[in-house]
XYZ file of C-alpha atoms in Angstrom:
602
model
C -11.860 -57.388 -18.417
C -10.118 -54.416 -20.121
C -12.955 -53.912 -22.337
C -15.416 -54.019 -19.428
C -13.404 -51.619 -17.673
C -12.792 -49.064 -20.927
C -16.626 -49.214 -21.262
C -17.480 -48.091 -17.623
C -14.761 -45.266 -17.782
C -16.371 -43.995 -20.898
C -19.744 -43.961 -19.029
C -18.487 -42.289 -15.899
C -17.485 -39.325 -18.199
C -20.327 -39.350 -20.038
C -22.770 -39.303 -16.873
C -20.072 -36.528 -15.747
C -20.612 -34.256 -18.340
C -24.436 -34.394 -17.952
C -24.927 -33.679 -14.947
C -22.210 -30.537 -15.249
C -24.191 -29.547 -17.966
C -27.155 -29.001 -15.708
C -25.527 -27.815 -12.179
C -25.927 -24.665 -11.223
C -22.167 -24.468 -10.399
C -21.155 -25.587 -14.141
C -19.055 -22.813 -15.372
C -16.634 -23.799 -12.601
C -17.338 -27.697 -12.648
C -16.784 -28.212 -16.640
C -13.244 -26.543 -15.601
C -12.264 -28.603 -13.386
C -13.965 -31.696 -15.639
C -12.008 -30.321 -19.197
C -8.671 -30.170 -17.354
C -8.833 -33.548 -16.687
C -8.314 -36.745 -17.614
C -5.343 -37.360 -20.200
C -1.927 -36.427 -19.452
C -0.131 -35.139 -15.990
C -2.285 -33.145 -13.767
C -0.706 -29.570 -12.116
C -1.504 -28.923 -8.405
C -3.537 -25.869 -10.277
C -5.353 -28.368 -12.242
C -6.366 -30.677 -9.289
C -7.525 -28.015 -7.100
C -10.261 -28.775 -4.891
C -11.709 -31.942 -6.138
C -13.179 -31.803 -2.465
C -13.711 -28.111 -2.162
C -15.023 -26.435 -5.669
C -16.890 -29.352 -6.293
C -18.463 -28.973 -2.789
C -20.282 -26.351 -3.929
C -23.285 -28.003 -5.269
C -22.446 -31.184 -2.897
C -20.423 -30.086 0.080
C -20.392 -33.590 1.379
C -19.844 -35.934 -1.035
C -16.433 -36.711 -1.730
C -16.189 -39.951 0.748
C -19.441 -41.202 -0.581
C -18.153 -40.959 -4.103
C -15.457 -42.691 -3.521
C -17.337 -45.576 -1.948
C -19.859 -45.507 -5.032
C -17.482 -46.142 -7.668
C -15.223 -49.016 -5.795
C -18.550 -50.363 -5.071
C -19.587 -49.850 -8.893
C -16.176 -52.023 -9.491
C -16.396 -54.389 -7.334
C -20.098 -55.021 -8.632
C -18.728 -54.987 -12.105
C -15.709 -57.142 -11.701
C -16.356 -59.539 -9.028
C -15.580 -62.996 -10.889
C -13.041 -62.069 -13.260
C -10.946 -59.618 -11.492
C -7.665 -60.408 -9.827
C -5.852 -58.541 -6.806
C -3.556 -56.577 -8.889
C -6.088 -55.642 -11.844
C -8.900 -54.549 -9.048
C -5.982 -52.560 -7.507
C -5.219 -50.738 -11.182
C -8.804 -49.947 -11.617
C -9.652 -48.237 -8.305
C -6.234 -46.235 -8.808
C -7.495 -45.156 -12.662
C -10.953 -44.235 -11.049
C -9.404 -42.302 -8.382
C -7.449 -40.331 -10.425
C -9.823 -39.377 -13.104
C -12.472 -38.354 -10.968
C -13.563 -34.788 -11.143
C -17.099 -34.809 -9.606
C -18.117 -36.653 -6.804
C -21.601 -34.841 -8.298
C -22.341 -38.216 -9.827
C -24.095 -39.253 -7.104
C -27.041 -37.092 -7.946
C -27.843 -39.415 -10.833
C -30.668 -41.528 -10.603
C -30.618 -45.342 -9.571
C -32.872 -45.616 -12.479
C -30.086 -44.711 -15.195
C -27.513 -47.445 -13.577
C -27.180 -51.041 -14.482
C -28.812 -53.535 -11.857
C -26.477 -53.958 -8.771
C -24.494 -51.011 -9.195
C -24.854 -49.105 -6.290
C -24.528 -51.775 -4.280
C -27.176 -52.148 -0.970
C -30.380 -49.326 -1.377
C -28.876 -47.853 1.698
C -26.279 -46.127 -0.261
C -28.403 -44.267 -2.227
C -29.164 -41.080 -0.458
C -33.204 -39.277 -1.188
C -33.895 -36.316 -3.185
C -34.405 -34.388 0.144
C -30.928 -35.246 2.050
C -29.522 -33.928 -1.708
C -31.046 -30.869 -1.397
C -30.535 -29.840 1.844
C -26.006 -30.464 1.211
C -27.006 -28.888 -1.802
C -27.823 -25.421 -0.100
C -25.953 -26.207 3.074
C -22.826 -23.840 1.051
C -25.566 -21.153 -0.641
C -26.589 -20.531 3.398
C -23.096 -20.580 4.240
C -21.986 -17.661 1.553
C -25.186 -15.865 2.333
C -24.127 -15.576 5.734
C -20.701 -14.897 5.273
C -21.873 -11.651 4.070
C -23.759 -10.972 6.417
C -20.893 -10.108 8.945
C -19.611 -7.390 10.092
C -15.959 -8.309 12.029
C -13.883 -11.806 12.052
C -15.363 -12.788 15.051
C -18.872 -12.799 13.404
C -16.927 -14.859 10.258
C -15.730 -17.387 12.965
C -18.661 -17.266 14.933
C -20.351 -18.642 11.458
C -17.783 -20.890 10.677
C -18.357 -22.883 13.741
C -21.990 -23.263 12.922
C -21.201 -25.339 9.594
C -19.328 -28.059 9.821
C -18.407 -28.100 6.536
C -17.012 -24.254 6.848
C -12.871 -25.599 6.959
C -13.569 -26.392 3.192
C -14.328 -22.804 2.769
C -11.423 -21.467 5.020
C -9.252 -19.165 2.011
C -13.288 -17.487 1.624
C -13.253 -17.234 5.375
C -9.724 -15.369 5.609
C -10.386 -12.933 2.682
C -13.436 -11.593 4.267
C -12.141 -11.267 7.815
C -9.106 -9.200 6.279
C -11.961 -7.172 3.817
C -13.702 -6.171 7.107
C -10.348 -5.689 8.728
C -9.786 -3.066 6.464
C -12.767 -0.605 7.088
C -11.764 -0.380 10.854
C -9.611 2.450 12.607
C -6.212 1.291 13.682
C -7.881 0.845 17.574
C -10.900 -1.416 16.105
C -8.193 -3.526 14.132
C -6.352 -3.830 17.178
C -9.275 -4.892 19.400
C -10.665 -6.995 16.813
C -7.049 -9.544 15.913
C -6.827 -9.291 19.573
C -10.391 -11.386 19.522
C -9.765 -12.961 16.577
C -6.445 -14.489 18.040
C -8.466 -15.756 21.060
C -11.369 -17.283 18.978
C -10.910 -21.419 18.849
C -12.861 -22.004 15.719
C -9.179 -19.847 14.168
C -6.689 -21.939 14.512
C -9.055 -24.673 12.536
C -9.223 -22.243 9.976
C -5.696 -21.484 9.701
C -5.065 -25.656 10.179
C -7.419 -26.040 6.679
C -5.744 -23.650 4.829
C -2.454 -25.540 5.572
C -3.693 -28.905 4.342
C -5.554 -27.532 1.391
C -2.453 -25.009 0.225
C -1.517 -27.437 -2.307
C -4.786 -28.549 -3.755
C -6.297 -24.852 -3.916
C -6.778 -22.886 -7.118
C -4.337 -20.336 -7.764
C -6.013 -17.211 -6.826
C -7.422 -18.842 -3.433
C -3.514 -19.309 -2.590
C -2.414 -16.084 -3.373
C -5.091 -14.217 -1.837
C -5.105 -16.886 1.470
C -1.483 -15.735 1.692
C -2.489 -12.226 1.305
C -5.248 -12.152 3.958
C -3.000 -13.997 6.643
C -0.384 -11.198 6.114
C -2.956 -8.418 6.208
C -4.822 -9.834 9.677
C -1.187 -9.655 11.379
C -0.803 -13.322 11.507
C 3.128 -13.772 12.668
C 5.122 -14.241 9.965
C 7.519 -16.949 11.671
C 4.286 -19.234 12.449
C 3.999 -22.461 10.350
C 0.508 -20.757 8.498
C 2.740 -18.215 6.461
C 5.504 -20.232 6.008
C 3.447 -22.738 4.432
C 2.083 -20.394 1.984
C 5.268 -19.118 1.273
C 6.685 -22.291 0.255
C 3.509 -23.886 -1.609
C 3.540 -20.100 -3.782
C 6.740 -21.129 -4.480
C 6.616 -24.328 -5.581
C 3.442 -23.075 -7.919
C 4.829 -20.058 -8.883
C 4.924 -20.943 -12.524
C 0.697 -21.687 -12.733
C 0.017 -18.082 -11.512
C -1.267 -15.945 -13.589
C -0.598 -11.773 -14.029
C -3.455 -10.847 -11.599
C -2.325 -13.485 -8.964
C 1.787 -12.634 -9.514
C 0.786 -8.908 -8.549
C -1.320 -9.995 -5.509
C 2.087 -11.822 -3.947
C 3.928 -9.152 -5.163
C 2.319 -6.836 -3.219
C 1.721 -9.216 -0.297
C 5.910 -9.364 0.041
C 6.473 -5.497 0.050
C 4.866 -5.704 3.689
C 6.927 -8.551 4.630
C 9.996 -8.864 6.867
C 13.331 -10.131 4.911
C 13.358 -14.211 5.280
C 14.851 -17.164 3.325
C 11.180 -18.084 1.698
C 10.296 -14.426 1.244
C 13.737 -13.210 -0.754
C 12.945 -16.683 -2.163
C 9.918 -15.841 -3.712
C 10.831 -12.659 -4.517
C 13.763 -13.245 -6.669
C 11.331 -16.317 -8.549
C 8.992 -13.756 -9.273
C 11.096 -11.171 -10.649
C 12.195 -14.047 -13.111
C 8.972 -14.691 -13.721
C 8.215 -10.940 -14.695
C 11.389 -10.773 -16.467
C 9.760 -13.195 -18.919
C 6.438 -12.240 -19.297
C 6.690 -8.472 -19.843
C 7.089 -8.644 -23.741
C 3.811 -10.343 -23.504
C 1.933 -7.949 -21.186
C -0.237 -5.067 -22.999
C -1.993 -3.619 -20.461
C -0.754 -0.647 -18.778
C -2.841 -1.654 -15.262
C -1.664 -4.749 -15.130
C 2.177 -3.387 -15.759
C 1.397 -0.686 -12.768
C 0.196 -3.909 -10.697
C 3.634 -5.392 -11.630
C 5.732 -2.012 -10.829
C 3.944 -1.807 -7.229
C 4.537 -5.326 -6.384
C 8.429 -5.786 -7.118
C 8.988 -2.470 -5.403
C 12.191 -0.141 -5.210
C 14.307 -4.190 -4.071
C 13.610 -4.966 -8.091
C 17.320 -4.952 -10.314
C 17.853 -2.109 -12.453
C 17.435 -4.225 -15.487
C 14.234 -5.339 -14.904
C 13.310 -2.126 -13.993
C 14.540 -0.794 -17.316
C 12.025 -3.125 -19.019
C 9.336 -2.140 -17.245
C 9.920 1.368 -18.317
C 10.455 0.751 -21.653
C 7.020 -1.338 -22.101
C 5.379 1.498 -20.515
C 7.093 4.240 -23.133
C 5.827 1.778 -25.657
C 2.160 1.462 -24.504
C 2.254 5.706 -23.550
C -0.444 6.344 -25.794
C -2.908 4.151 -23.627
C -2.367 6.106 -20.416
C -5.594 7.206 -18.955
C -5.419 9.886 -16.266
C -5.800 7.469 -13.879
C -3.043 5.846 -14.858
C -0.529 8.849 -15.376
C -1.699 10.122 -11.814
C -0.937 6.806 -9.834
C 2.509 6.519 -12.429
C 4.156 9.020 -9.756
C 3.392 7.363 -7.105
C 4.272 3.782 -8.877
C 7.858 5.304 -9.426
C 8.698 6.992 -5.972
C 7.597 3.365 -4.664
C 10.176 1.976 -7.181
C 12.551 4.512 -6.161
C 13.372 5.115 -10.160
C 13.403 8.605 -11.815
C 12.329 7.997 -15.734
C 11.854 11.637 -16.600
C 10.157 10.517 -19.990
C 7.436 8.668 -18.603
C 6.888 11.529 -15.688
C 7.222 14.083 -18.536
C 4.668 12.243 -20.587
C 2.376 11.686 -17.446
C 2.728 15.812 -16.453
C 1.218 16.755 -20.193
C -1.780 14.148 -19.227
C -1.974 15.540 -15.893
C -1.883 19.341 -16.945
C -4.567 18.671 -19.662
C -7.414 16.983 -17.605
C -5.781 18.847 -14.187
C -9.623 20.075 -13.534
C -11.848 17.590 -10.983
C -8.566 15.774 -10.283
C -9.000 14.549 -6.339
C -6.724 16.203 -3.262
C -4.940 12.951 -2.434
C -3.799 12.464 -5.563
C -2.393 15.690 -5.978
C -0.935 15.610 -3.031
C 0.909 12.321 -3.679
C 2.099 13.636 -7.194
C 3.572 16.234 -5.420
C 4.979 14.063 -2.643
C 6.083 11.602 -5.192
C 8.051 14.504 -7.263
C 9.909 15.355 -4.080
C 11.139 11.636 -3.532
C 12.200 11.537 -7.275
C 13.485 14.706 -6.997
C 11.786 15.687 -10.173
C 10.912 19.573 -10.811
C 8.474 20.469 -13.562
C 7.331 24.212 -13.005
C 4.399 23.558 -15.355
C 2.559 20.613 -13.629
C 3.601 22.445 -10.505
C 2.293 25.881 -11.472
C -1.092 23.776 -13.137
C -1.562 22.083 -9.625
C -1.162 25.269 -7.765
C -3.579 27.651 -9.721
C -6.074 24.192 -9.195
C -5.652 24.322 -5.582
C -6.307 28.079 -5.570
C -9.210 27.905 -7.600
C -10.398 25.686 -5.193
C -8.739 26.425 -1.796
C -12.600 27.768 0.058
C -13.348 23.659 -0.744
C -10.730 22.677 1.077
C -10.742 22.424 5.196
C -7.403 23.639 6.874
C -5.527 20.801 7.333
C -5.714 19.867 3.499
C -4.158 23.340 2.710
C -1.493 23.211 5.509
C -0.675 19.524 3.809
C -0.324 21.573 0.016
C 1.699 23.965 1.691
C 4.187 21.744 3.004
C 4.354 19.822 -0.278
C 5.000 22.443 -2.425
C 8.051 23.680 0.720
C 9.441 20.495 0.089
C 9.463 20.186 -3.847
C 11.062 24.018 -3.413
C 7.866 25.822 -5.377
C 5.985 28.872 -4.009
C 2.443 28.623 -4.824
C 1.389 32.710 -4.745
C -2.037 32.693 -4.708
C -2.522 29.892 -2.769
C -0.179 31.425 0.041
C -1.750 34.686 -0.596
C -5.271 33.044 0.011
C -4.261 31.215 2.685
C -2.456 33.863 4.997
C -5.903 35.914 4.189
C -8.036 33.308 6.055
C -5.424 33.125 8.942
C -5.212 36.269 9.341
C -9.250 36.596 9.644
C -9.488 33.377 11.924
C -6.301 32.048 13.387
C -7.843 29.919 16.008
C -8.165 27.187 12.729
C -4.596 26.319 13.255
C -3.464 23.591 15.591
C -0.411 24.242 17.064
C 1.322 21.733 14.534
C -0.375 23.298 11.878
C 1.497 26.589 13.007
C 4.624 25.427 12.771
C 4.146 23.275 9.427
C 3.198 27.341 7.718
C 5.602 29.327 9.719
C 8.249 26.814 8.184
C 6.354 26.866 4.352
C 6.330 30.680 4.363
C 9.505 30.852 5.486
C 11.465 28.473 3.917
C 9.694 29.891 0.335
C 10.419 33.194 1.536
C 7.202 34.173 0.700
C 5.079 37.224 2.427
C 1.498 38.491 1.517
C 1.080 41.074 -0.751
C -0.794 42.771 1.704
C -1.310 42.617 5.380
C 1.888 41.266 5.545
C 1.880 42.465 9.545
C -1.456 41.419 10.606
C -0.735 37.909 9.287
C 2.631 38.121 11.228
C 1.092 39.284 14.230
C -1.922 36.447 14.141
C 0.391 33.552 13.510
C 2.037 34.854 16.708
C -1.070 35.069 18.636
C -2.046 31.652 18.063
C 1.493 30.673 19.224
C 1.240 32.705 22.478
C -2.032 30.560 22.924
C -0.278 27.586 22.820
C 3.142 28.826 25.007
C 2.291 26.698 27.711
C 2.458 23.037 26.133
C 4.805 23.815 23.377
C 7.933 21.182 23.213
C 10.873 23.319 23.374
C 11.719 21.556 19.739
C 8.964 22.759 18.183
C 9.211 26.159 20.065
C 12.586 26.937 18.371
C 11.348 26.070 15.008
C 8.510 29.258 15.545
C 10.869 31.342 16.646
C 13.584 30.772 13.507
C 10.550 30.888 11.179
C 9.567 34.225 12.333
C 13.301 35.497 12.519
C 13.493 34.849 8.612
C 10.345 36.524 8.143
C 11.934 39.345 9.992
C 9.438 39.415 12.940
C 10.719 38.611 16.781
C 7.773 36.985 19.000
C 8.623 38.721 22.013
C 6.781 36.224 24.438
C 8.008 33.315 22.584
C 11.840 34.209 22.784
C 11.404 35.236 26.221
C 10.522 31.400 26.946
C 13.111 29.954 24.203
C 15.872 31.920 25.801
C 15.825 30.948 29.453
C 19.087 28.563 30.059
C 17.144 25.748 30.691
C 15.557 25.573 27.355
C 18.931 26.204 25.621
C 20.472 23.453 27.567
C 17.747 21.027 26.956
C 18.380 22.104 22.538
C 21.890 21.457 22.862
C 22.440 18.417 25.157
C 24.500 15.383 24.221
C 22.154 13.232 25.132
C 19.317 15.195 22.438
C 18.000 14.939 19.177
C 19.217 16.458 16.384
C 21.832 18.482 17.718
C 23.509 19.992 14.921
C 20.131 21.430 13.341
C 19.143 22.818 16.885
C 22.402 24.147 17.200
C 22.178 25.966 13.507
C 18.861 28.054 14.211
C 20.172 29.286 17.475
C 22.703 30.188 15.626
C 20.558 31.836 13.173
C 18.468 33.579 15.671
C 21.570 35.073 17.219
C 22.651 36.258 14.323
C 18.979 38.235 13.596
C 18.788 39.421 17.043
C 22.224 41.425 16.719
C 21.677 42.058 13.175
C 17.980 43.640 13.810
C 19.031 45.574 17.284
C 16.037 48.211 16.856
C 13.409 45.658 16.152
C 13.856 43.564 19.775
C 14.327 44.628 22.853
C 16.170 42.014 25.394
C 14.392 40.976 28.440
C 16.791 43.051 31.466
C 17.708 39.435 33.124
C 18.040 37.422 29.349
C 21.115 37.243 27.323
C 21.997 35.322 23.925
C 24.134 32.574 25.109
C 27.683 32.489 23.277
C 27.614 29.572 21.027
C 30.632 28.544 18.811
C 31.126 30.493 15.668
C 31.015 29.121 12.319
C 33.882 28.934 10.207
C 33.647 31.355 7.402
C 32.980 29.828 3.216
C 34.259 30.749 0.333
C 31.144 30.225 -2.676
C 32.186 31.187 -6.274
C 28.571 30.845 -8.095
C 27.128 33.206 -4.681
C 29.837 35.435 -5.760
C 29.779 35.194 -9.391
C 25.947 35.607 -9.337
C 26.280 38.886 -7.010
C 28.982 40.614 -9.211
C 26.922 40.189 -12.165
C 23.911 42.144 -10.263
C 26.041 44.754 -8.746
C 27.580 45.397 -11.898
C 30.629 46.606 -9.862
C 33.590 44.620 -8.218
C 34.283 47.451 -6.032
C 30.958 46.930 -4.311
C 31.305 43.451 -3.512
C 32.934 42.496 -0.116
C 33.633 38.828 0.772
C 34.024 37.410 4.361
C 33.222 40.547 6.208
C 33.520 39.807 10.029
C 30.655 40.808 12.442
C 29.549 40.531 16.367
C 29.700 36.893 17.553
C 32.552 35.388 14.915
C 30.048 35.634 12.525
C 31.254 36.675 8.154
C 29.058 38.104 5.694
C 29.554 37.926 1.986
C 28.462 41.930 1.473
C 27.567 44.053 -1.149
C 26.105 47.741 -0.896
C 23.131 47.169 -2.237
C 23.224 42.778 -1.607
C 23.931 41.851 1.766
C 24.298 37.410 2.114
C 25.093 35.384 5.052
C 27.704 32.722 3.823
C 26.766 30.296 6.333
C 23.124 30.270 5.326
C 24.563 29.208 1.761
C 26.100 26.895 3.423
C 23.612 24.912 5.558
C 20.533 25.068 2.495
């Protein structure tokens, strides 16, 4: 019996491999047939049996099943006892790989061993299960929103064996719609039966799926706003888990990422801390600089110091492989990281500065954003970016200049001929600024103390037209924030502090109940101070006064002062804490004249 038995496994594998051989689906198939069949199999390993297999045969697996006990039974029907029948079905079921065996011909098979004629389906029925899955793919890519992918899926009964290919292209057309398309579309999505079947599939087949189907299933559930306390996502979570060790780079960097988006839980920290084990370990073995990027985005600024510290050191030691690509998205990589390794950003500024020329506007705007969040400050890549965006400033629409502008305020660098360009155009059109747009250059030019080299008044004097077009439906907040940008520019909207000075609007800037008190509170202070300092250059409305606000304590700063005595050359023309209208003390010098509480708040 044992020999009978060895002999028909050793045909089943042979018959196997032949018909592999020949499907159109073989690179996949031989796969699943070479992982097979001596020692322990992994959940990677035994992976769709029922669903990658399907795709030359969508339907077979119960019929396969039923042709080889039926092959045994014809076999052994004499000689076999309960136990030994029992043992053979067990091997069979375990060692099959392809239910595609039933595509063989009854010709090839011993007399009797596929049982009654009825079992043996035509040529036809073959071909039709055959490109039941072709039709289905085809289709899938035909859609255009999840409700067309569920829509299909309804039509094809065999669609919940395809469910991780329906979820990744609902959540790739998810992600070409505006935020009020997304919206509308989960909201149908949610309400569409054929989901929850979906969802239900990719539950059951979690465990059996290949590796990169789980990862990406869990990655397109997240994505489509699927709750993350539901049973679906839990699921996932725990089946990545228990699996984590068969995923490879690519699919370690697609959970990775998946978790940044994710609310703290028990299966997420879970995962996360199993993966940055995992990483841990596989660094020394990972040469490629993408694929270390792919692992710095995906564990994220929650990643320990140490491992961090590896990651940075593999990078130094693969430096020379850096494309441009690479060393512009490396800012970004570390600001999401929240680590500042001034060799690598050093090392990525060179590359930067060398190919600067055709480099894209987002990019450069994140490098800039990203230097500001590591608080990193290279004059050369800043100075390299800046004559770039000059060189090409007519290119750029308004709203992309008024976004460089605020970038370079924040990383504290004054772009000149960018500025210079920019308050040229303004000063030729100014009905191209929105009234947030105002107050994001009136703050830039400002804060970088920076006026044009010429027309310096008509650029003042536009910038305060456009905000006497907007008066009307100006929040007081962002009214106040005009009118201190134009007191340190040394020009007083007359209209503007008409409106921020009625009692009403002071009252409403330094409520309890407000925002941001303390700043609000500061630039009135501010503009006080410039309104009695510049007497000649305003005139007070008859009915308006300054309201008395609480005067700031004078400060004492030693570098202000030692930096002052070394210009004036002279200690006898240095004054400190000089007091003034309104409480106020100046740190004075004949020639030098400093506000100590300006020191004080920058």
């Amino acid at each position: 019996m044992n020999k009978n038995l060895d002999c028909f496994l050793r045909t089943v594998r042979q018959l196997q491999a032949c018909h592999y051989a020949q499907s159109p689906f073989s690179r996949t198939t031989r796969r699943a047939f070479a992982l097979g069949v001596d020692g322990p199999k992994s959940a990677a390993h035994s992976i769709y049996p029922r669903r990658l297999l399907s795709y030359a045969s969508p339907c077979r697996l119960q019929s396969s099943v039923r042709f080889f006990s039926q092959g045994t039974l014809s076999i052994n029907t004499d000689s076999t006892s309960a136990n030994e029948q029992k043992t053979a079905d067990a091997l069979l079921d375990d060692h099959v790989q392809g239910p595609d065996l039933m595509t063989v011909a009854p010709t090839q098979l011993p007399s009797g061993f596929l049982g009654s004629p009825k079992e043996v389906r035509s040529t036809a029925e073959e071909k039709d299960e055959e490109n039941m899955p072709q039709q289905f793919f085809k289709d899938l890519q035909k859609c255009t929103s999840p409700s067309d992918v569920l829509d299909l899926a309804s039509k094809f009964p065999d669609a919940p064996k395809y469910a991780s290919n329906c979820l990744a292209t609902m959540w790739t057309l998810t992600k070409k719609l505006s935020e009020d398309q997304k919206h509308y579309e989960r909201r149908l999505m949610f309400e569409h039966p054929q989901f929850s079947q979906v969802c239900q599939c990719v539950m059951q087949e979690a465990k059996y799926m290949w590796r990169d189907d789980l990862a990406y299933s869990l990655l397109a559930v997240v994505k489509l706003g699927v709750p993350q306390n539901t049973r679906l996502v839990q699921t996932l979570l725990r089946v990545c888990q228990e699996r984590l060790n068969e995923f490879d780079d690519r699919c370690l960097s697609v959970v990775a990422n998946t978790l940044q988006g994710m609310e703290k839980s028990k299966n997420v920290e879970a995962l996360q801390v199993g993966l940055q084990l995992l990483v841990e370990q596989r660094i020394p073995k990972i040469s490629n600089v993408l694929m270390l990027q792919n692992m710095m985005k995906g564990l994220g600024k929650d990643a320990p110091l140490k491992l961090k510290t590896k990651l940075e050191n593999k990078i130094l030691y693969h430096i020379d492989q850096l494309t441009v690509p690479n060393a512009q998205h490396m800012f970004t990589l570390l600001a999401e990281m929240n680590y500042r390794s001034v060799p690598i950003l050093n090392a990525c500024s060179n590359k930067i500065i060398e190919n600067i020329s055709g480099t894209p506007f987002r990019r450069l705007l994140n490098i800039l954003r990203s230097c500001k969040d590591l608080l990193y400050r290279n004059s050369k890549l800043c100075s390299a970016i800046a004559d770039y965006a000059a060189s090409v400033f007519y290119m750029w629409d308004t709203k992309q200049v008024v976004l460089f502008l605020s970038a370079f305020e924040n990383v504290g660098f004054r772009p000149v001929d960018l500025m210079d360009a920019f308050a040229e155009k303004v000063t030729s059109d100014p009905e191209c600024l929105s009234m947030k747009d105002l107050v994001t250059v009136l703050r830039a030019y400002s804060s970088l103390n920076h006026t044009p080299k010429s027309q310096n008044q008509e650029f003042l004097e536009a910038l305060n037209s456009v905000l006497d077009k907007y008066l009307p439906k100006i929040s007081d907040v962002d009214l106040l924030k005009a009118v201190y940008s134009f007191c340190i520019l040394g020009y007083f909207p007359q209209s503007a502090l008409k409106q921020l000075l009625v009692d009403e609007t002071l009252h409403s800037l330094v409520a309890a109940d407000g925002q941001n008190i303390e700043q609000n509170e500061v630039m009135l202070h501010t503009i006080n101070a410039c309104l009695n300092l510049d007497r000649n250059c305003f005139t007070k409305p008859a009915a308006l006064s300054v309201k008395e606000l609480p005067s700031t304590p004078a400060f004492s700063f030693p570098d202000v002062k030692e930096v002052l005595l070394s210009l004036l050359g002279d200690e006898s023309l240095f004054r400190a804490n000089v007091p003034v209208v309104h409480g106020f003390s100046l740190g004075m010098g004949e020639r030098i004249t400093i506000t100590a509480w300006q020191f004080a708040e920058n």
